C-alpha cells in the first residue's frame, strides 16, 4: 500500500475513469500517466490505489543522482509484500529464484551476480502468478528518475503486455523530459505499444482549483481564493503552496521560487541570460522582441533557445515566439534578477516597442515603461491600452489599465475625472460594481470637482449602487445631482440623471412622480436621438407599468428599442433584455422568459460582458426558468455549462444556488454543503441567500431535522431583513410555508411537550408570513407567485392546527387547499402544482373523499415520475391511489409491501426487496394495518385476503 499520505483527488473524474478502464478487466492493462510537477498525478494515483480490489504493489523512483539502486521501485514493492505476506514471498522465491535480488532479507546471502534475464523473467512470472490468485495493481511512480534497469524492466512488461489480472501504472513528469533525457527513448517506444494507454493531465478547471485552494487554506476570503487560483493556472501543487503562503500573510512563496529556479540553473550561461531577458518581456515572448532586446549573435540565440525549450523552461508559442512553461516560472526568473538589471531590461523593452510598435501592445509598453520609471510614457500607454481593451470587449482588462493610469496621474490633473468615469464604467461591465463605487467615492472625496463633474459622479454612483446590496440613499444622490446641473448641461448627462431619478422614485413607490420624470427624460432622449438612454428609460417605464398592473404598452416600447439597437451591446441593452425576460418569468411565461435570458446571455458573451451583473444574473434566471417550467434536465445542463464558463465566483454561486432546487427535489442534495458554498456570497447578492436558504429549509425539514430547519430559516430571514433594510422580506412567505408543511407532517408523531412548542413556533411562522403583505406593508402588491405562496402558508398553518388536535372542519381544509392548487395551477409550475395536489389529496382523504384524493395523487404522480422527484413520489406512496375491492384504499407501494408480508417477510426484508429503507417499510406496514383495521401483521394478511386484495390463496 502507499508509503506516504497522498493529496485528496479534486476533479479529474474523466481522467480517473480512463485510467481505471484501461487498468481494469480480467485481461489486465497498462497505463502511462504523465503531467507537470504538481498537476495532480499523485492524487489520481491515490484514488486508483484506494479503489483497487486486490493487492497493490507500489514503488518509487528517486531523483538523487548516484544513489539509486538498480530496480529500486521493484525492490520497494517486493519488500512491502514480504512485510505483509512473508509466506507468500517465500513460495514465490522458491518457484522463481531469480526474484531473490529483489527481496532485501534474502539478497545479502545470494551468491554471485544476479542474472538480469533471470530477474526480469522472475518478475514477470511472479506478477502472472499473483494475477491468477486475484487482482493486482502495480504502480511505479516518477519513472523520469528511473534507473536504466528499471526502464528496461518496464519496457519488457509493457511490451509483453500486463499478465492476466494485473494492472500496470507508471507516472512521469512531462516537464522534466527533454530530447536527451534518458527516458526520452523509452517513452518513444512505450507510446507506440498498442497495449499501453497514455494519459496526460492538463490544468485543473477553475472550479476544481478553487476547491483545492479552499481545502489548503480554509480561512481565505473569496477574492484571495480567486487570486491564488488564477496565479496557479490549473496546477494543484502550486495552488496549495500559494494558498498556504496566502494564509500566512501573502502569496509570495520563497521555497516555491527556489524550486522553480532549479530548472533554469541547469542551463548554461548564455541560455540563462536569454531566459532572463524573456522573463522580463513576460510570460509570452515574441521572438522579434526577444531578438531585439537580447542583442546576442543569432547563433548564440538559437542555441540558447533550443536548450531552454529542451529543458521545458520555454515552450513554442504558435509561430510568434515562446512562452514560459508556467507563469510562476517567469516570475521566479524575473524576481531573481538584480534590481538595476531588471530596470535596464525593461527600459530596453520600452525603447524597442517605441521604435517599432508592431513588436508589442500598448499594454506591454505601459508595463515596461512603468517598470523602468518612465511615468509619463506609462500613463499614455495605459490609457491607450484601456481603450483598446474596452473596444475588444475586455472590461476587466480595461479596468486594470485605467486604474494603472489613475495611479500615475496627478490628483489635480483635469483628466482624473474622465479616467475615473471610464474606470467605473469598466468595473460595472466587469461585474465589479463595488469597485466602481469605491473609485467614484474616492473622486468625490478628493479635490473638489466642478458642479457638473460632481453631478456626473453622483449619477454614476447611483447607477453602480443599484447592482449591489449596499445601502445607499439613491434618492438623495439623484436629487443633489439634478440641482447641480445648469441650463447648458449636455443632454446625455441630463437624461442619464433623470433616468436614475425615475428609477429611485419607482423603487420607493412614488410612481406618479417617477412617471413624470421618466416622460421628461424620454422626450429629451427622443429629441437628441439617444438610443442607449431610450433603452434605459424604457426599462424603467416597464417596471412602472408592471407596478400599475399593465406593463403591456411599456413592454412593447422596450421591445421596439431593443429591436432597433444597432450599436455594440452594452449594459443598457442587457438590462433591457433582463427586464423583459424577468417580467415573462414573473408572469409564468417560462418559454418566453427562457428565450429572453438566453438571448441576454448571448449578447453579453458577444460584448465580453459575461461577468457583468446582467451577464451572470441572466444565466441564473435562465436556470430558474428551466426549473420552474419543469425542464429539469435543461436546468442541470445550464448549471454545468456555467461551471465551465469561467464566471466570477459570485456569479457562479448565483447560478448554482438557482440550480439547487433540482437536486433538492430529486433527493440528492446536501443542505449543509449548499449553505457552506453559498454563504460567502449572501452579502453580495441577497438572491443567493433567499434561494439557498429556501432549498435548505425544505431539505432539512423533509429529513425531520426541524431544529436545524428553523435555525436556517431564522438566519436567512434576519440576514435579508438587515441587508435590504426592510422589516419584512417576500421570501419569508415561502420559507414559512415550507417549514409549516414539514411541521404539520410530523406533528402527530412528536411527544406532547415538543408538540406544544412546535405549535407555538408554527403560530409565529404563520403570523410572520401573513405580515409580509398584510396591513401597513410597504411592499408592492404580490405577484401571482406571491399570492400562491401566501395562500399556501395559510393552508399549511391550518393543516398544522388540524394535526395538533384543534377543531378544524375537514371541508375547511379542503377549500383552503383547493384555492392553493388553483393558484399554483394558474402559475403553471409543474413541480409545485404536484406538491400542493399531494396536500389536497391528504385532506380529501380525511374528508372522506378517497376518489377525489386518488385523482389528485394520480395527477401529481405523473409529474413526479417525469421529473424524477423521488421524495415526492415517496410522499405519494403514502397516500391513496384510488378505491380498492372491499372499500379499502391502498397505494401501489402498499400492495407490494402487503404481498411481501403475506410471504412472511420482516420489515428489513421488505425494505431490501423494494430498495427502500427499513424505516420506510415500517411506515408502509403501519399504514396498511391502519387502513385494514388490523391489530397485527397476520390479521392484516387475513383481512386482505378476505377483501380480495391478495387474490387467491
Coordinates of N, CA and C in Angstrom, one line a residue, residues 170-330:
X170 N 2.4 3.5 -14.5 CA 3.6 4.2 -14.3 C 3.4 5.7 -14.5
X171 N 4.0 6.6 -13.7 CA 3.8 8.0 -13.8 C 5.1 8.7 -14.1
X172 N 5.0 9.8 -14.8 CA 6.2 10.6 -15.1 C 5.9 12.1 -15.3
X173 N 6.9 12.9 -15.1 CA 6.7 14.3 -15.2 C 7.0 14.7 -16.6
X174 N 6.0 15.3 -17.3 CA 6.3 15.7 -18.7 C 7.2 16.9 -18.7
X175 N 7.2 17.7 -17.7 CA 8.1 18.9 -17.8 C 9.5 18.6 -17.5
X176 N 9.9 17.4 -17.1 CA 11.2 17.1 -16.8 C 12.0 16.4 -18.0
X177 N 11.2 16.2 -19.0 CA 11.8 15.4 -20.1 C 12.2 16.3 -21.3
X178 N 13.5 16.3 -21.6 CA 14.0 17.0 -22.8 C 14.5 15.9 -23.8
X179 N 15.0 16.4 -24.9 CA 15.4 15.5 -26.0 C 16.4 14.5 -25.6
X180 N 17.4 14.9 -24.8 CA 18.5 14.0 -24.4 C 18.2 13.3 -23.0
X181 N 17.1 13.5 -22.5 CA 16.8 12.8 -21.2 C 16.8 11.3 -21.4
X182 N 17.3 10.6 -20.4 CA 17.4 9.1 -20.5 C 16.0 8.4 -20.8
X183 N 15.0 9.0 -20.3 CA 13.7 8.4 -20.5 C 13.1 8.7 -21.9
X184 N 13.6 9.6 -22.6 CA 13.0 10.1 -23.9 C 12.9 8.9 -24.9
X185 N 13.9 8.1 -25.0 CA 13.9 7.0 -25.9 C 12.9 5.9 -25.5
X186 N 12.8 5.7 -24.2 CA 11.9 4.7 -23.7 C 10.4 5.2 -23.9
X187 N 10.2 6.5 -23.7 CA 8.8 7.0 -23.9 C 8.4 6.8 -25.4
X188 N 9.4 7.1 -26.3 CA 9.1 6.9 -27.7 C 8.7 5.4 -28.0
X189 N 9.3 4.5 -27.4 CA 9.0 3.1 -27.6 C 7.6 2.8 -26.9
X190 N 7.5 3.1 -25.7 CA 6.2 2.8 -25.0 C 5.0 3.4 -25.7
X191 N 5.1 4.6 -26.2 CA 4.0 5.3 -26.7 C 3.5 4.6 -28.0
X192 N 4.3 3.7 -28.6 CA 3.9 3.0 -29.8 C 3.2 1.7 -29.5
X193 N 3.2 1.3 -28.3 CA 2.7 0.0 -27.9 C 1.2 0.0 -27.9
X194 N 0.5 -0.8 -28.6 CA -1.0 -0.8 -28.6 C -1.6 -1.3 -27.2
X195 N -0.8 -2.0 -26.4 CA -1.3 -2.5 -25.2 C -1.2 -1.5 -24.0
X196 N -0.6 -0.3 -24.3 CA -0.4 0.7 -23.3 C -1.3 1.9 -23.6
X197 N -2.0 2.4 -22.6 CA -2.8 3.6 -22.7 C -2.0 4.8 -22.1
X198 N -1.9 5.8 -22.9 CA -1.1 7.0 -22.4 C -2.1 8.1 -22.0
X199 N -2.1 8.6 -20.8 CA -2.9 9.6 -20.3 C -2.1 10.8 -19.7
X200 N -2.4 12.0 -20.2 CA -1.6 13.1 -19.7 C -2.6 14.1 -19.1
X201 N -2.3 14.6 -17.9 CA -3.1 15.5 -17.1 C -2.9 17.0 -17.5
X202 N -3.9 17.6 -18.0 CA -3.8 19.1 -18.2 C -4.2 19.9 -17.0
X203 N -4.3 21.2 -17.1 CA -4.6 22.1 -16.0 C -6.0 21.7 -15.4
X204 N -6.1 21.9 -14.1 CA -7.4 21.7 -13.5 C -8.3 22.8 -13.9
X205 N -9.6 22.5 -14.1 CA -10.6 23.6 -14.3 C -10.6 24.5 -13.1
X206 N -11.1 25.8 -13.3 CA -11.1 26.8 -12.3 C -11.9 26.4 -11.1
X207 N -13.0 25.8 -11.3 CA -13.9 25.4 -10.2 C -13.2 24.4 -9.3
X208 N -12.5 23.4 -9.9 CA -11.8 22.4 -9.1 C -10.6 23.1 -8.4
X209 N -9.9 24.0 -9.1 CA -8.8 24.7 -8.5 C -9.2 25.5 -7.3
X210 N -10.3 26.1 -7.3 CA -10.8 26.9 -6.2 C -11.0 25.9 -5.0
X211 N -11.5 24.8 -5.3 CA -11.7 23.8 -4.2 C -10.4 23.4 -3.6
X212 N -9.4 23.2 -4.4 CA -8.0 22.9 -3.9 C -7.6 24.0 -2.9
X213 N -7.8 25.2 -3.4 CA -7.3 26.4 -2.6 C -8.0 26.4 -1.2
X214 N -9.3 26.3 -1.3 CA -10.1 26.3 0.0 C -9.7 25.2 0.9
X215 N -9.4 24.0 0.3 CA -9.1 22.9 1.2 C -7.7 23.1 1.8
X216 N -6.8 23.8 1.1 CA -5.5 24.0 1.6 C -5.4 25.1 2.6
X217 N -6.3 26.1 2.5 CA -6.4 27.2 3.5 C -7.8 27.7 3.6
X218 N -8.5 27.1 4.5 CA -10.0 27.3 4.6 C -10.4 28.7 5.0
X219 N -9.5 29.5 5.6 CA -9.9 30.8 6.1 C -9.7 31.9 5.0
X220 N -9.3 31.6 3.8 CA -9.1 32.6 2.8 C -10.4 33.1 2.3
X221 N -10.5 34.5 2.1 CA -11.7 35.1 1.6 C -11.9 34.8 0.1
X222 N -13.1 35.0 -0.4 CA -13.4 34.6 -1.8 C -12.4 35.3 -2.8
X223 N -12.1 36.5 -2.6 CA -11.3 37.2 -3.6 C -9.8 36.7 -3.5
X224 N -9.3 36.3 -2.4 CA -8.0 35.8 -2.3 C -8.0 34.4 -2.9
X225 N -9.0 33.6 -2.7 CA -9.1 32.3 -3.4 C -9.1 32.5 -4.9
X226 N -9.8 33.5 -5.4 CA -9.8 33.7 -6.8 C -8.4 34.1 -7.3
X227 N -7.7 34.9 -6.5 CA -6.3 35.4 -6.9 C -5.4 34.2 -6.9
X228 N -5.4 33.4 -5.9 CA -4.5 32.3 -5.8 C -4.8 31.3 -6.9
X229 N -6.1 31.0 -7.2 CA -6.4 30.1 -8.2 C -6.0 30.6 -9.6
X230 N -6.1 31.9 -9.8 CA -5.7 32.5 -11.1 C -4.2 32.3 -11.3
X231 N -3.4 32.6 -10.2 CA -1.9 32.5 -10.3 C -1.5 31.1 -10.5
X232 N -2.2 30.2 -9.9 CA -1.7 28.8 -10.0 C -1.9 28.1 -11.4
X233 N -2.8 28.7 -12.2 CA -3.0 28.3 -13.6 C -3.2 26.8 -13.7
X234 N -4.1 26.3 -12.9 CA -4.5 24.9 -13.1 C -3.6 23.9 -12.5
X235 N -2.6 24.3 -11.7 CA -1.6 23.4 -11.1 C -2.0 23.2 -9.6
X236 N -2.4 22.0 -9.2 CA -2.9 21.8 -7.8 C -1.8 22.1 -6.8
X237 N -0.5 21.6 -7.1 CA 0.6 21.8 -6.2 C 0.9 23.3 -6.0
X238 N 0.9 24.1 -7.1 CA 1.2 25.5 -7.0 C 0.0 26.2 -6.2
X239 N -1.2 25.7 -6.5 CA -2.3 26.3 -5.7 C -2.2 26.1 -4.2
X240 N -1.8 24.8 -3.9 CA -1.7 24.5 -2.4 C -0.5 25.4 -1.8
X241 N 0.6 25.5 -2.5 CA 1.7 26.2 -2.0 C 1.3 27.7 -1.9
X242 N 0.7 28.3 -2.9 CA 0.3 29.7 -2.9 C -0.7 29.9 -1.8
X243 N -1.7 29.0 -1.7 CA -2.7 29.1 -0.7 C -2.1 29.1 0.7
X244 N -1.2 28.2 1.0 CA -0.5 28.2 2.3 C 0.2 29.5 2.5
X245 N 0.9 30.0 1.5 CA 1.6 31.3 1.7 C 0.6 32.4 1.9
X246 N -0.5 32.4 1.2 CA -1.5 33.5 1.4 C -2.1 33.4 2.8
X247 N -2.3 32.2 3.3 CA -2.8 32.0 4.6 C -1.9 32.5 5.7
X248 N -0.6 32.6 5.3 CA 0.4 33.1 6.3 C 0.7 34.6 6.1
X249 N -0.1 35.2 5.2 CA 0.0 36.6 5.1 C 0.4 37.2 3.8
X250 N 0.6 36.3 2.8 CA 0.9 36.8 1.4 C 1.0 35.7 0.5
X251 N 1.1 36.0 -0.8 CA 1.2 35.0 -1.8 C 2.6 34.8 -2.4
X252 N 3.6 35.4 -1.7 CA 4.9 35.2 -2.1 C 5.5 33.9 -1.4
X253 N 5.9 33.0 -2.2 CA 6.4 31.7 -1.7 C 7.8 31.5 -2.1
X254 N 8.8 31.8 -1.2 CA 10.2 31.7 -1.5 C 10.6 30.3 -1.8
X255 N 10.2 29.3 -1.1 CA 10.6 28.0 -1.3 C 10.1 27.5 -2.7
X256 N 8.9 28.0 -3.1 CA 8.4 27.6 -4.4 C 9.3 28.3 -5.5
X257 N 9.7 29.5 -5.3 CA 10.6 30.2 -6.2 C 11.9 29.4 -6.4
X258 N 12.5 29.0 -5.3 CA 13.7 28.2 -5.4 C 13.5 26.9 -6.1
X259 N 12.4 26.3 -5.9 CA 12.1 25.0 -6.6 C 12.0 25.3 -8.1
X260 N 11.3 26.4 -8.5 CA 11.2 26.6 -9.9 C 12.5 27.0 -10.6
X261 N 13.4 27.7 -9.8 CA 14.6 28.1 -10.4 C 15.6 27.0 -10.7
X262 N 15.4 25.8 -10.0 CA 16.3 24.7 -10.3 C 16.4 24.3 -11.7
X263 N 15.3 24.4 -12.4 CA 15.2 24.0 -13.8 C 16.1 25.0 -14.7
X264 N 16.0 26.3 -14.3 CA 16.8 27.3 -15.0 C 18.3 27.1 -14.7
X265 N 18.6 26.7 -13.5 CA 20.0 26.6 -13.1 C 20.7 25.5 -13.9
X266 N 20.0 24.6 -14.6 CA 20.6 23.5 -15.4 C 21.1 24.0 -16.7
X267 N 20.7 25.2 -17.1 CA 21.1 25.8 -18.4 C 22.5 26.4 -18.3
X268 N 23.1 26.5 -19.5 CA 24.5 27.2 -19.5 C 24.2 28.7 -19.4
X269 N 25.3 29.5 -19.3 CA 25.3 30.9 -19.0 C 24.5 31.7 -20.1
X270 N 24.8 31.3 -21.4 CA 24.1 32.0 -22.5 C 22.6 31.8 -22.4
X271 N 22.2 30.5 -22.2 CA 20.8 30.2 -22.2 C 20.1 30.9 -21.0
X272 N 20.8 30.9 -19.8 CA 20.2 31.6 -18.7 C 20.0 33.1 -18.9
X273 N 21.0 33.7 -19.6 CA 20.9 35.1 -19.9 C 19.7 35.4 -20.8
X274 N 19.5 34.6 -21.8 CA 18.4 34.8 -22.7 C 17.1 34.5 -22.0
X275 N 17.0 33.6 -21.1 CA 15.8 33.3 -20.3 C 15.5 34.5 -19.4
X276 N 16.5 35.1 -18.9 CA 16.3 36.3 -18.0 C 15.6 37.4 -18.8
X277 N 16.1 37.6 -20.0 CA 15.5 38.7 -20.9 C 14.1 38.3 -21.2
X278 N 13.8 37.0 -21.5 CA 12.5 36.6 -21.8 C 11.6 36.8 -20.6
X279 N 12.1 36.5 -19.4 CA 11.2 36.7 -18.2 C 10.8 38.1 -18.0
X280 N 11.7 39.1 -18.4 CA 11.3 40.5 -18.2 C 10.3 40.9 -19.3
X281 N 10.4 40.3 -20.5 CA 9.4 40.6 -21.5 C 8.0 40.1 -21.1
X282 N 8.0 38.9 -20.4 CA 6.7 38.4 -19.9 C 6.5 36.9 -20.1
X283 N 5.3 36.4 -19.8 CA 5.0 35.0 -19.9 C 5.1 34.6 -21.3
X284 N 4.6 35.4 -22.3 CA 4.7 35.1 -23.7 C 5.7 36.0 -24.3
X285 N 6.6 35.5 -25.1 CA 7.8 36.2 -25.6 C 7.8 36.2 -27.1
X286 N 7.4 37.3 -27.7 CA 7.6 37.4 -29.2 C 9.0 37.3 -29.6
X287 N 9.3 36.5 -30.6 CA 10.7 36.2 -31.0 C 11.4 37.5 -31.4
X288 N 10.7 38.3 -32.2 CA 11.3 39.6 -32.7 C 11.7 40.5 -31.6
X289 N 10.8 40.6 -30.5 CA 11.2 41.5 -29.4 C 12.3 40.9 -28.6
X290 N 12.3 39.6 -28.4 CA 13.4 38.9 -27.7 C 14.7 39.1 -28.4
X291 N 14.7 39.0 -29.7 CA 15.9 39.1 -30.5 C 16.4 40.5 -30.4
X292 N 15.5 41.5 -30.4 CA 15.9 42.9 -30.4 C 16.5 43.3 -29.0
X293 N 15.9 42.8 -27.9 CA 16.4 43.2 -26.6 C 17.6 42.3 -26.1
X294 N 17.6 41.0 -26.5 CA 18.7 40.2 -26.0 C 20.1 40.6 -26.7
X295 N 20.0 41.1 -27.9 CA 21.2 41.7 -28.6 C 22.4 40.7 -28.5
X296 N 22.2 39.5 -28.9 CA 23.3 38.5 -29.0 C 23.3 38.0 -30.4
X297 N 24.4 37.4 -30.8 CA 24.5 36.9 -32.2 C 23.4 35.8 -32.4
X298 N 22.9 35.7 -33.7 CA 21.9 34.8 -34.0 C 22.2 33.3 -33.6
X299 N 23.4 32.9 -33.8 CA 23.8 31.5 -33.5 C 23.7 31.3 -32.0
X300 N 24.1 32.2 -31.2 CA 24.1 32.1 -29.7 C 22.6 32.1 -29.3
X301 N 21.8 32.9 -29.9 CA 20.3 33.0 -29.5 C 19.7 31.6 -29.9
X302 N 20.0 31.1 -31.0 CA 19.3 29.8 -31.4 C 19.7 28.7 -30.4
X303 N 21.0 28.6 -30.1 CA 21.5 27.6 -29.2 C 20.8 27.7 -27.8
X304 N 20.8 29.0 -27.3 CA 20.2 29.2 -26.0 C 18.7 28.9 -26.0
X305 N 18.0 29.2 -27.0 CA 16.6 28.9 -27.1 C 16.3 27.4 -27.2
X306 N 17.1 26.7 -27.9 CA 17.0 25.3 -28.0 C 17.1 24.6 -26.7
X307 N 18.1 25.1 -25.9 CA 18.3 24.5 -24.6 C 17.2 24.8 -23.7
X308 N 16.7 26.0 -23.7 CA 15.5 26.4 -22.9 C 14.3 25.6 -23.2
X309 N 14.1 25.3 -24.5 CA 13.0 24.5 -25.0 C 13.1 23.0 -24.5
X310 N 14.3 22.5 -24.6 CA 14.5 21.1 -24.3 C 14.4 20.9 -22.8
X311 N 14.7 21.9 -22.0 CA 14.6 21.7 -20.6 C 13.2 22.2 -20.1
X312 N 12.3 22.5 -21.0 CA 10.9 22.9 -20.7 C 10.9 24.1 -19.8
X313 N 11.9 25.0 -20.0 CA 11.7 26.3 -19.4 C 10.8 27.2 -20.3
X314 N 11.0 27.1 -21.6 CA 10.2 27.7 -22.5 C 9.5 26.7 -23.4
X315 N 8.4 27.1 -24.0 CA 7.7 26.2 -25.0 C 7.4 27.0 -26.2
X316 N 7.3 26.4 -27.4 CA 6.9 27.2 -28.6 C 5.5 27.9 -28.3
X317 N 5.4 29.1 -28.8 CA 4.1 29.8 -28.7 C 3.6 30.1 -30.2
X318 N 2.8 29.2 -30.7 CA 2.3 29.3 -32.0 C 3.5 29.5 -33.0
X319 N 3.4 30.5 -33.9 CA 4.5 30.8 -34.7 C 5.1 32.1 -34.4
X320 N 4.8 32.6 -33.2 CA 5.2 34.0 -32.9 C 6.4 34.1 -32.0
X321 N 6.6 33.0 -31.2 CA 7.8 33.1 -30.3 C 7.7 32.0 -29.3
X322 N 7.7 32.3 -28.0 CA 7.9 31.3 -26.9 C 7.0 31.7 -25.8
X323 N 6.8 30.8 -24.9 CA 6.1 31.1 -23.6 C 6.7 30.2 -22.5
X324 N 6.7 30.8 -21.3 CA 7.3 30.0 -20.2 C 6.3 28.9 -19.9
X325 N 6.9 27.8 -19.4 CA 6.1 26.6 -19.1 C 5.0 27.0 -18.1
X326 N 5.3 27.9 -17.2 CA 4.3 28.3 -16.2 C 4.6 29.7 -15.9
X327 N 3.6 30.5 -15.6 CA 3.8 31.9 -15.3 C 4.6 32.1 -14.1
X328 N 4.5 31.2 -13.1 CA 5.3 31.4 -11.9 C 6.8 31.2 -12.1
X329 N 7.1 30.4 -13.2 CA 8.5 30.3 -13.5 C 9.0 31.6 -14.1
X330 N 8.2 32.3 -14.9 CA 8.7 33.6 -15.4 C 8.8 34.6 -14.3

